[in-house]
Amino acid sequence: MTDLDNPLPSNAQRVAETARELGLSPEIVTMANSTRTAEEAAAACRCDVGQIVKSLVFRGATSGTPYLLLVSGKNRVNEREAAKVIGEALARPDAAYVRATTGYAIGGIPPFGHDIALRTFIDADLLDYADVWAAAGTPHCVMRLNPRDLQAKTGAVTIYVY
Ligand code: 5CA
């Protein structure tokens, strides 16, 4: 089957273009099953849930600035600890804010290629893996990345989330 027979969804094409601009060339895979959650993505990718990149948007409680946290699928963010690194208290925005900020719906938010540039932080645990899987624009599209390349290309600051 050629790419013409099976084009990527437009959101995934946008992610692929941004990846190319960044000097990355991940293969984007469209999974038959949902990759909306970290657990679903790990099952579809046949990888450890820790290798799944959750792209989580927070909002600065004081400034209103959106922040992107790239978090291992095995971890939950301790917002107080993250706030110390980021420099202000964090609030969890609703789905509409996340969509308006990134241009993507929850479950498909990629780690780069958003509508506006986002200050980005990366969970140190992701850096332990040789490769990780991130959403690529839709809740069925994923891409495999080297976490160090992901960090370098997004300028993400290392953060310990727990
Ligand atoms: N595709 C997978 C892994 S590659 C993925 O995108 N996972 S995720 O964790 O980054 O995206 C789901 C996350 O969105 C949840 O962990 C949760 O933090 C957040 N979320 C889910 N529902 C809402 C909501 N209604 N409002 C704000 N955030 C939400």
PDB file of N, CA and C in Angstrom, residues 53-137:
ATOM      1  N   VAL A  53       4.870   9.018  26.108  1.00  0.00           N
ATOM      2  CA  VAL A  53       4.992  10.439  26.443  1.00  0.00           C
ATOM      3  C   VAL A  53       3.591  11.024  26.585  1.00  0.00           C
ATOM      4  N   LYS A  54       3.252  11.436  27.798  1.00  0.00           N
ATOM      5  CA  LYS A  54       2.000  12.187  27.982  1.00  0.00           C
ATOM      6  C   LYS A  54       2.333  13.664  27.777  1.00  0.00           C
ATOM      7  N   SER A  55       1.594  14.323  26.904  1.00  0.00           N
ATOM      8  CA  SER A  55       1.812  15.756  26.651  1.00  0.00           C
ATOM      9  C   SER A  55       0.723  16.525  27.378  1.00  0.00           C
ATOM     10  N   LEU A  56       1.077  17.023  28.568  1.00  0.00           N
ATOM     11  CA  LEU A  56       0.076  17.607  29.468  1.00  0.00           C
ATOM     12  C   LEU A  56       0.236  19.123  29.515  1.00  0.00           C
ATOM     13  N   VAL A  57      -0.871  19.816  29.306  1.00  0.00           N
ATOM     14  CA  VAL A  57      -0.868  21.285  29.348  1.00  0.00           C
ATOM     15  C   VAL A  57      -1.348  21.744  30.728  1.00  0.00           C
ATOM     16  N   PHE A  58      -0.559  22.605  31.330  1.00  0.00           N
ATOM     17  CA  PHE A  58      -0.945  23.264  32.582  1.00  0.00           C
ATOM     18  C   PHE A  58      -1.015  24.756  32.315  1.00  0.00           C
ATOM     19  N   ARG A  59      -1.665  25.474  33.249  1.00  0.00           N
ATOM     20  CA  ARG A  59      -1.746  26.930  33.105  1.00  0.00           C
ATOM     21  C   ARG A  59      -1.194  27.577  34.364  1.00  0.00           C
ATOM     22  N   GLY A  60      -0.320  28.531  34.171  1.00  0.00           N
ATOM     23  CA  GLY A  60       0.220  29.250  35.316  1.00  0.00           C
ATOM     24  C   GLY A  60      -0.903  29.964  36.050  1.00  0.00           C
ATOM     25  N   ALA A  61      -0.999  29.715  37.374  1.00  0.00           N
ATOM     26  CA  ALA A  61      -2.130  30.259  38.138  1.00  0.00           C
ATOM     27  C   ALA A  61      -2.075  31.780  38.211  1.00  0.00           C
ATOM     28  N   THR A  62      -0.869  32.336  38.187  1.00  0.00           N
ATOM     29  CA  THR A  62      -0.722  33.784  38.280  1.00  0.00           C
ATOM     30  C   THR A  62      -0.714  34.440  36.908  1.00  0.00           C
ATOM     31  N   SER A  63       0.128  33.916  36.022  1.00  0.00           N
ATOM     32  CA  SER A  63       0.359  34.576  34.733  1.00  0.00           C
ATOM     33  C   SER A  63      -0.628  34.153  33.654  1.00  0.00           C
ATOM     34  N   GLY A  64      -1.241  32.993  33.828  1.00  0.00           N
ATOM     35  CA  GLY A  64      -2.087  32.458  32.763  1.00  0.00           C
ATOM     36  C   GLY A  64      -1.305  31.809  31.636  1.00  0.00           C
ATOM     37  N   THR A  65       0.025  31.789  31.764  1.00  0.00           N
ATOM     38  CA  THR A  65       0.879  31.196  30.725  1.00  0.00           C
ATOM     39  C   THR A  65       0.654  29.692  30.634  1.00  0.00           C
ATOM     40  N   PRO A  66       0.485  29.159  29.416  1.00  0.00           N
ATOM     41  CA  PRO A  66       0.409  27.700  29.295  1.00  0.00           C
ATOM     42  C   PRO A  66       1.803  27.074  29.328  1.00  0.00           C
ATOM     43  N   TYR A  67       1.916  25.943  29.991  1.00  0.00           N
ATOM     44  CA  TYR A  67       3.157  25.181  30.041  1.00  0.00           C
ATOM     45  C   TYR A  67       2.872  23.773  29.565  1.00  0.00           C
ATOM     46  N   LEU A  68       3.829  23.191  28.867  1.00  0.00           N
ATOM     47  CA  LEU A  68       3.687  21.817  28.392  1.00  0.00           C
ATOM     48  C   LEU A  68       4.625  20.926  29.195  1.00  0.00           C
ATOM     49  N   LEU A  69       4.067  19.908  29.813  1.00  0.00           N
ATOM     50  CA  LEU A  69       4.871  18.934  30.548  1.00  0.00           C
ATOM     51  C   LEU A  69       4.818  17.606  29.806  1.00  0.00           C
ATOM     52  N   LEU A  70       5.980  17.111  29.422  1.00  0.00           N
ATOM     53  CA  LEU A  70       6.094  15.813  28.764  1.00  0.00           C
ATOM     54  C   LEU A  70       6.415  14.804  29.857  1.00  0.00           C
ATOM     55  N   VAL A  71       5.468  13.936  30.138  1.00  0.00           N
ATOM     56  CA  VAL A  71       5.536  13.104  31.338  1.00  0.00           C
ATOM     57  C   VAL A  71       5.462  11.630  30.953  1.00  0.00           C
ATOM     58  N   SER A  72       6.294  10.824  31.594  1.00  0.00           N
ATOM     59  CA  SER A  72       6.249   9.379  31.370  1.00  0.00           C
ATOM     60  C   SER A  72       4.875   8.835  31.741  1.00  0.00           C
ATOM     61  N   GLY A  73       4.389   7.897  30.947  1.00  0.00           N
ATOM     62  CA  GLY A  73       3.096   7.281  31.195  1.00  0.00           C
ATOM     63  C   GLY A  73       2.991   6.588  32.533  1.00  0.00           C
ATOM     64  N   LYS A  74       4.133   6.308  33.171  1.00  0.00           N
ATOM     65  CA  LYS A  74       4.079   5.624  34.469  1.00  0.00           C
ATOM     66  C   LYS A  74       3.981   6.613  35.620  1.00  0.00           C
ATOM     67  N   ASN A  75       4.100   7.903  35.350  1.00  0.00           N
ATOM     68  CA  ASN A  75       4.151   8.900  36.426  1.00  0.00           C
ATOM     69  C   ASN A  75       2.941   9.813  36.445  1.00  0.00           C
ATOM     70  N   ARG A  76       2.658  10.307  37.639  1.00  0.00           N
ATOM     71  CA  ARG A  76       1.683  11.375  37.811  1.00  0.00           C
ATOM     72  C   ARG A  76       2.439  12.629  38.231  1.00  0.00           C
ATOM     73  N   VAL A  77       1.963  13.765  37.794  1.00  0.00           N
ATOM     74  CA  VAL A  77       2.647  15.018  38.107  1.00  0.00           C
ATOM     75  C   VAL A  77       2.286  15.458  39.532  1.00  0.00           C
ATOM     76  N   ASN A  78       3.322  15.703  40.317  1.00  0.00           N
ATOM     77  CA  ASN A  78       3.127  16.373  41.603  1.00  0.00           C
ATOM     78  C   ASN A  78       3.165  17.866  41.306  1.00  0.00           C
ATOM     79  N   GLU A  79       1.989  18.485  41.291  1.00  0.00           N
ATOM     80  CA  GLU A  79       1.910  19.871  40.797  1.00  0.00           C
ATOM     81  C   GLU A  79       2.685  20.840  41.674  1.00  0.00           C
ATOM     82  N   ARG A  80       2.766  20.544  42.968  1.00  0.00           N
ATOM     83  CA  ARG A  80       3.521  21.444  43.861  1.00  0.00           C
ATOM     84  C   ARG A  80       5.007  21.410  43.546  1.00  0.00           C
ATOM     85  N   GLU A  81       5.522  20.201  43.299  1.00  0.00           N
ATOM     86  CA  GLU A  81       6.946  20.084  42.983  1.00  0.00           C
ATOM     87  C   GLU A  81       7.232  20.704  41.612  1.00  0.00           C
ATOM     88  N   ALA A  82       6.357  20.445  40.650  1.00  0.00           N
ATOM     89  CA  ALA A  82       6.539  21.020  39.311  1.00  0.00           C
ATOM     90  C   ALA A  82       6.492  22.545  39.384  1.00  0.00           C
ATOM     91  N   ALA A  83       5.612  23.075  40.228  1.00  0.00           N
ATOM     92  CA  ALA A  83       5.480  24.529  40.351  1.00  0.00           C
ATOM     93  C   ALA A  83       6.772  25.165  40.835  1.00  0.00           C
ATOM     94  N   LYS A  84       7.505  24.450  41.702  1.00  0.00           N
ATOM     95  CA  LYS A  84       8.768  24.996  42.208  1.00  0.00           C
ATOM     96  C   LYS A  84       9.764  25.185  41.077  1.00  0.00           C
ATOM     97  N   VAL A  85       9.796  24.234  40.147  1.00  0.00           N
ATOM     98  CA  VAL A  85      10.727  24.326  39.019  1.00  0.00           C
ATOM     99  C   VAL A  85      10.261  25.401  38.038  1.00  0.00           C
ATOM    100  N   ILE A  86       8.965  25.438  37.806  1.00  0.00           N
ATOM    101  CA  ILE A  86       8.426  26.343  36.790  1.00  0.00           C
ATOM    102  C   ILE A  86       8.387  27.777  37.299  1.00  0.00           C
ATOM    103  N   GLY A  87       8.175  27.930  38.606  1.00  0.00           N
ATOM    104  CA  GLY A  87       8.254  29.259  39.181  1.00  0.00           C
ATOM    105  C   GLY A  87       6.914  29.887  39.520  1.00  0.00           C
ATOM    106  N   GLU A  88       5.834  29.158  39.327  1.00  0.00           N
ATOM    107  CA  GLU A  88       4.527  29.644  39.774  1.00  0.00           C
ATOM    108  C   GLU A  88       3.585  28.455  39.958  1.00  0.00           C
ATOM    109  N   ALA A  89       2.555  28.682  40.733  1.00  0.00           N
ATOM    110  CA  ALA A  89       1.564  27.627  40.959  1.00  0.00           C
ATOM    111  C   ALA A  89       0.891  27.259  39.645  1.00  0.00           C
ATOM    112  N   LEU A  90       0.460  26.009  39.558  1.00  0.00           N
ATOM    113  CA  LEU A  90      -0.125  25.499  38.321  1.00  0.00           C
ATOM    114  C   LEU A  90      -1.590  25.163  38.510  1.00  0.00           C
ATOM    115  N   ALA A  91      -2.359  25.416  37.472  1.00  0.00           N
ATOM    116  CA  ALA A  91      -3.759  25.001  37.440  1.00  0.00           C
ATOM    117  C   ALA A  91      -3.937  24.046  36.277  1.00  0.00           C
ATOM    118  N   ARG A  92      -4.923  23.152  36.402  1.00  0.00           N
ATOM    119  CA  ARG A  92      -5.227  22.228  35.301  1.00  0.00           C
ATOM    120  C   ARG A  92      -6.323  22.854  34.452  1.00  0.00           C
ATOM    121  N   PRO A  93      -6.018  23.195  33.207  1.00  0.00           N
ATOM    122  CA  PRO A  93      -7.033  23.813  32.357  1.00  0.00           C
ATOM    123  C   PRO A  93      -8.059  22.802  31.852  1.00  0.00           C
ATOM    124  N   ASP A  94      -9.170  23.318  31.375  1.00  0.00           N
ATOM    125  CA  ASP A  94     -10.172  22.404  30.816  1.00  0.00           C
ATOM    126  C   ASP A  94      -9.819  22.062  29.367  1.00  0.00           C
ATOM    127  N   ALA A  95     -10.577  21.126  28.828  1.00  0.00           N
ATOM    128  CA  ALA A  95     -10.268  20.584  27.503  1.00  0.00           C
ATOM    129  C   ALA A  95     -10.307  21.666  26.418  1.00  0.00           C
ATOM    130  N   ALA A  96     -11.214  22.627  26.579  1.00  0.00           N
ATOM    131  CA  ALA A  96     -11.340  23.688  25.561  1.00  0.00           C
ATOM    132  C   ALA A  96     -10.082  24.560  25.527  1.00  0.00           C
ATOM    133  N   TYR A  97      -9.541  24.857  26.707  1.00  0.00           N
ATOM    134  CA  TYR A  97      -8.309  25.656  26.778  1.00  0.00           C
ATOM    135  C   TYR A  97      -7.146  24.884  26.143  1.00  0.00           C
ATOM    136  N   VAL A  98      -7.082  23.594  26.426  1.00  0.00           N
ATOM    137  CA  VAL A  98      -5.996  22.769  25.889  1.00  0.00           C
ATOM    138  C   VAL A  98      -6.080  22.749  24.362  1.00  0.00           C
ATOM    139  N   ARG A  99      -7.270  22.616  23.872  1.00  0.00           N
ATOM    140  CA  ARG A  99      -7.487  22.588  22.418  1.00  0.00           C
ATOM    141  C   ARG A  99      -7.116  23.942  21.782  1.00  0.00           C
ATOM    142  N   ALA A 100      -7.546  25.019  22.427  1.00  0.00           N
ATOM    143  CA  ALA A 100      -7.299  26.352  21.874  1.00  0.00           C
ATOM    144  C   ALA A 100      -5.806  26.686  21.902  1.00  0.00           C
ATOM    145  N   THR A 101      -5.099  26.164  22.892  1.00  0.00           N
ATOM    146  CA  THR A 101      -3.671  26.476  23.048  1.00  0.00           C
ATOM    147  C   THR A 101      -2.811  25.668  22.093  1.00  0.00           C
ATOM    148  N   THR A 102      -3.165  24.390  21.960  1.00  0.00           N
ATOM    149  CA  THR A 102      -2.293  23.495  21.183  1.00  0.00           C
ATOM    150  C   THR A 102      -2.759  23.317  19.749  1.00  0.00           C
ATOM    151  N   GLY A 103      -4.064  23.429  19.523  1.00  0.00           N
ATOM    152  CA  GLY A 103      -4.606  23.124  18.206  1.00  0.00           C
ATOM    153  C   GLY A 103      -4.996  21.657  18.057  1.00  0.00           C
ATOM    154  N   TYR A 104      -4.862  20.884  19.143  1.00  0.00           N
ATOM    155  CA  TYR A 104      -5.174  19.452  19.083  1.00  0.00           C
ATOM    156  C   TYR A 104      -6.097  19.083  20.238  1.00  0.00           C
ATOM    157  N   ALA A 105      -6.835  17.997  20.042  1.00  0.00           N
ATOM    158  CA  ALA A 105      -7.722  17.513  21.099  1.00  0.00           C
ATOM    159  C   ALA A 105      -6.961  16.611  22.059  1.00  0.00           C
ATOM    160  N   ILE A 106      -7.399  16.595  23.306  1.00  0.00           N
ATOM    161  CA  ILE A 106      -6.818  15.713  24.323  1.00  0.00           C
ATOM    162  C   ILE A 106      -6.839  14.274  23.822  1.00  0.00           C
ATOM    163  N   GLY A 107      -5.743  13.587  24.067  1.00  0.00           N
ATOM    164  CA  GLY A 107      -5.609  12.207  23.585  1.00  0.00           C
ATOM    165  C   GLY A 107      -4.761  12.128  22.332  1.00  0.00           C
ATOM    166  N   GLY A 108      -4.583  13.266  21.656  1.00  0.00           N
ATOM    167  CA  GLY A 108      -3.762  13.281  20.436  1.00  0.00           C
ATOM    168  C   GLY A 108      -2.720  14.385  20.447  1.00  0.00           C
ATOM    169  N   ILE A 109      -2.530  15.018  21.595  1.00  0.00           N
ATOM    170  CA  ILE A 109      -1.644  16.195  21.624  1.00  0.00           C
ATOM    171  C   ILE A 109      -0.191  15.765  21.447  1.00  0.00           C
ATOM    172  N   PRO A 110       0.458  16.295  20.448  1.00  0.00           N
ATOM    173  CA  PRO A 110       1.860  15.937  20.199  1.00  0.00           C
ATOM    174  C   PRO A 110       2.783  16.767  21.095  1.00  0.00           C
ATOM    175  N   PRO A 111       4.050  16.367  21.195  1.00  0.00           N
ATOM    176  CA  PRO A 111       4.996  17.104  22.052  1.00  0.00           C
ATOM    177  C   PRO A 111       5.561  18.355  21.396  1.00  0.00           C
ATOM    178  N   PHE A 112       5.257  18.590  20.123  1.00  0.00           N
ATOM    179  CA  PHE A 112       5.695  19.799  19.412  1.00  0.00           C
ATOM    180  C   PHE A 112       4.699  20.061  18.283  1.00  0.00           C
ATOM    181  N   GLY A 113       4.816  21.248  17.662  1.00  0.00           N
ATOM    182  CA  GLY A 113       3.927  21.553  16.536  1.00  0.00           C
ATOM    183  C   GLY A 113       2.602  22.155  16.963  1.00  0.00           C
ATOM    184  N   HIS A 114       2.616  22.938  18.026  1.00  0.00           N
ATOM    185  CA  HIS A 114       1.370  23.515  18.539  1.00  0.00           C
ATOM    186  C   HIS A 114       1.082  24.864  17.904  1.00  0.00           C
ATOM    187  N   ASP A 115      -0.131  25.357  18.154  1.00  0.00           N
ATOM    188  CA  ASP A 115      -0.532  26.647  17.590  1.00  0.00           C
ATOM    189  C   ASP A 115       0.342  27.774  18.122  1.00  0.00           C
ATOM    190  N   ILE A 116       0.696  27.704  19.396  1.00  0.00           N
ATOM    191  CA  ILE A 116       1.607  28.700  19.947  1.00  0.00           C
ATOM    192  C   ILE A 116       2.788  27.979  20.595  1.00  0.00           C
ATOM    193  N   ALA A 117       3.923  28.662  20.632  1.00  0.00           N
ATOM    194  CA  ALA A 117       5.115  28.064  21.250  1.00  0.00           C
ATOM    195  C   ALA A 117       4.866  27.918  22.745  1.00  0.00           C
ATOM    196  N   LEU A 118       5.169  26.753  23.270  1.00  0.00           N
ATOM    197  CA  LEU A 118       4.904  26.471  24.683  1.00  0.00           C
ATOM    198  C   LEU A 118       6.217  26.209  25.408  1.00  0.00           C
ATOM    199  N   ARG A 119       6.390  26.846  26.551  1.00  0.00           N
ATOM    200  CA  ARG A 119       7.536  26.482  27.393  1.00  0.00           C
ATOM    201  C   ARG A 119       7.366  25.034  27.794  1.00  0.00           C
ATOM    202  N   THR A 120       8.406  24.244  27.580  1.00  0.00           N
ATOM    203  CA  THR A 120       8.262  22.793  27.661  1.00  0.00           C
ATOM    204  C   THR A 120       9.222  22.205  28.683  1.00  0.00           C
ATOM    205  N   PHE A 121       8.724  21.231  29.424  1.00  0.00           N
ATOM    206  CA  PHE A 121       9.491  20.519  30.447  1.00  0.00           C
ATOM    207  C   PHE A 121       9.371  19.028  30.171  1.00  0.00           C
ATOM    208  N   ILE A 122      10.443  18.284  30.488  1.00  0.00           N
ATOM    209  CA  ILE A 122      10.403  16.844  30.224  1.00  0.00           C
ATOM    210  C   ILE A 122      10.773  16.071  31.483  1.00  0.00           C
ATOM    211  N   ASP A 123       9.964  15.076  31.776  1.00  0.00           N
ATOM    212  CA  ASP A 123      10.142  14.171  32.908  1.00  0.00           C
ATOM    213  C   ASP A 123      11.475  13.427  32.731  1.00  0.00           C
ATOM    214  N   ALA A 124      12.335  13.501  33.744  1.00  0.00           N
ATOM    215  CA  ALA A 124      13.648  12.849  33.670  1.00  0.00           C
ATOM    216  C   ALA A 124      13.518  11.350  33.395  1.00  0.00           C
ATOM    217  N   ASP A 125      12.449  10.723  33.845  1.00  0.00           N
ATOM    218  CA  ASP A 125      12.308   9.276  33.638  1.00  0.00           C
ATOM    219  C   ASP A 125      12.226   8.914  32.154  1.00  0.00           C
ATOM    220  N   LEU A 126      11.718   9.821  31.325  1.00  0.00           N
ATOM    221  CA  LEU A 126      11.648   9.522  29.883  1.00  0.00           C
ATOM    222  C   LEU A 126      13.045   9.383  29.286  1.00  0.00           C
ATOM    223  N   LEU A 127      14.009  10.077  29.887  1.00  0.00           N
ATOM    224  CA  LEU A 127      15.358  10.095  29.326  1.00  0.00           C
ATOM    225  C   LEU A 127      16.105   8.786  29.573  1.00  0.00           C
ATOM    226  N   ASP A 128      15.527   7.906  30.398  1.00  0.00           N
ATOM    227  CA  ASP A 128      16.157   6.608  30.672  1.00  0.00           C
ATOM    228  C   ASP A 128      15.949   5.609  29.538  1.00  0.00           C
ATOM    229  N   TYR A 129      14.996   5.894  28.662  1.00  0.00           N
ATOM    230  CA  TYR A 129      14.651   4.933  27.611  1.00  0.00           C
ATOM    231  C   TYR A 129      15.409   5.243  26.320  1.00  0.00           C
ATOM    232  N   ALA A 130      15.682   4.199  25.562  1.00  0.00           N
ATOM    233  CA  ALA A 130      16.317   4.383  24.253  1.00  0.00           C
ATOM    234  C   ALA A 130      15.344   5.035  23.281  1.00  0.00           C
ATOM    235  N   ASP A 131      14.079   4.661  23.392  1.00  0.00           N
ATOM    236  CA  ASP A 131      13.077   5.344  22.575  1.00  0.00           C
ATOM    237  C   ASP A 131      11.750   5.404  23.326  1.00  0.00           C
ATOM    238  N   VAL A 132      10.974   6.407  22.951  1.00  0.00           N
ATOM    239  CA  VAL A 132       9.673   6.642  23.583  1.00  0.00           C
ATOM    240  C   VAL A 132       8.650   6.872  22.465  1.00  0.00           C
ATOM    241  N   TRP A 133       7.375   6.756  22.831  1.00  0.00           N
ATOM    242  CA  TRP A 133       6.286   6.953  21.868  1.00  0.00           C
ATOM    243  C   TRP A 133       5.421   8.121  22.322  1.00  0.00           C
ATOM    244  N   ALA A 134       5.129   9.018  21.390  1.00  0.00           N
ATOM    245  CA  ALA A 134       4.304  10.188  21.699  1.00  0.00           C
ATOM    246  C   ALA A 134       3.123  10.242  20.744  1.00  0.00           C
ATOM    247  N   ALA A 135       2.073  10.923  21.162  1.00  0.00           N
ATOM    248  CA  ALA A 135       0.938  11.137  20.266  1.00  0.00           C
ATOM    249  C   ALA A 135       1.383  12.002  19.088  1.00  0.00           C
ATOM    250  N   ALA A 136       0.778  11.755  17.946  1.00  0.00           N
ATOM    251  CA  ALA A 136       1.148  12.471  16.721  1.00  0.00           C
ATOM    252  C   ALA A 136      -0.063  13.170  16.105  1.00  0.00           C
ATOM    253  N   GLY A 137      -0.884  13.784  16.958  1.00  0.00           N
ATOM    254  CA  GLY A 137      -1.929  14.657  16.448  1.00  0.00           C
ATOM    255  C   GLY A 137      -3.341  14.138  16.529  1.00  0.00           C
TER     256      GLY A 137
END
